[in-house]
Phi, psi and omega in degrees: 000137177274163177230146184218170174229154177228141176245148175262353172101024180244358180272144178312133184305317181293324177291324177300315178302315181295322178294320178294320177297317176302314182296318179298315180297329181281343180110005172296142186260338185222147169236120184250156183223132172300143176243083178222090198291339177277316183288323185221174185293156181299120190289328183292327176296315181292319179298318179297319179296315180294324180297327180291341184247015179223171183233329188240323188297143181264157184236140179204167176265137182226069002222162170269181179207167185290349190255356185266342178213153170304145186294329176291329175294316176303312182298321178294318178299312181294322178296317179296313180295325178296317179294315183291331184260356184075035176084015184270064184223148175217131178262112168269133185220151176214190183282341182105109180248268187296322185294333178263320184291330178292342176263005180081018180251157179267157173301156181275176184278161175298320179301319178294320178301315181296316178299318180298309181301317180294318182294314180296318180302316181291319180295322178293331175287341182102007181278159177274131184225132171247106186254355173223140183297328183267009177250149171288156175303142182252127173224119182275111187293336183256011181305145187285352182075019182281141170274087186294119175293137180235120179248141179254140168273126186211147176228313185282161181305318181294316180293321179293322176298315179298322179298312179297326183279332191234332191267166176269348181195164180243133177250121180239121182270069168182165184234028174276112186304321180299312182288322177301316178295320180300316178291312185298315182302320180295317180294315183293318178297322178295320178295316179296319179296332178275000178086016180274150171277111185264011184292337179251012180292134182265142176231116179257131166255121183243128183195158175287155180233141168219117178266112183154197185292152189290326181298313178293321180300314181294320180298326184270351182235006181300332180298332190292311177299330177295320178295315178296331180302334177299316181289322178295319178299321176297319179297313182296320180296322183278317189251349180080173182273342184255163172098354174086359180291331178234123182302145182300326181293339174277314184292325183298322190285345178260010180305321184269007182292122184257343184159173182214127181263106183291347174290345178238038179296130180060033180255120183288350179252017182292162182268001186253032186254000189296335184278355185275125179272161177298325179299318180291319178302314182295321184281326184280329181256190177233105191231155175111195183285179185300318180299322178292322178298311182296319180298319179293320178298319179296319178298314181295319178298322183291339179259012172108003179290128178257344178214128171257130187243113180283120171285098190273072187207036182245002188095163180056036188300317179298319180295319180297315178299317181294320178301315179291323179298318185274324193242342185249304182306320179300337180281352184240020178264000000 
């Protein structure tokens, strides 16, 4: 299993570079960045800066979406970053949550996500693409010819089916092994039904980590289930609570959800965290001593996770990377 880290874009840029260098030296394979341009700094600038100071670690968005930039701009950004990094890029994409909702816009459709992923992938390869009827076909003459990996963030049945049919990987924002398996199985079965070879399909579990006592761990990661609750609320609204489309353990935990302030997205001091129970915090994140961390990683690996991605935004970031470097990653080599 691979290991990765994610930034939301609020840490000092020079410190971000040092954290990515630490992670690379420790054996982490990917550094991911939230793409929510109003809430946090522009991720492509930071990725380019980090790429200049590293050699092996790969960079990706966790996640971008079809609505924040023109698609040719996305393709140009990925092509440029691919050239500057020596091909160390992965595009994580979704329908658009915080980056659109903070502007008063709704997430886009799954169909648009698939069209977007396909169009950007082709443009980075150097192919000609016409993605809007009123636009001329776009062909980037200096494109690197890279087969850009595209991973989708997905929760609902329709999104998971599209992921299995079209994407190179699945991004799941939680670390509950039961739920990770429930999501993963749907994507893989959809891919197999479409005739795809799923043996190289990637599955990421992304969640915050706290190595230490449980009281402190819960206090520093309570924000995460609230953030995931946005996606669960969308599922419940679309598919309802009955019929098995959404597991009961997901629908139950958002019963007390009163609202969500996107100005405090992924903020551990936000005011919208009261409905989150300790049980949910424990299951969605990875908390406790080193043995508990390793045990959770083994569980996730056993249900098909190929990459665990630490949401590095709870404080003590250097210590968390070092704990994993010394005590966790060596157990998975």
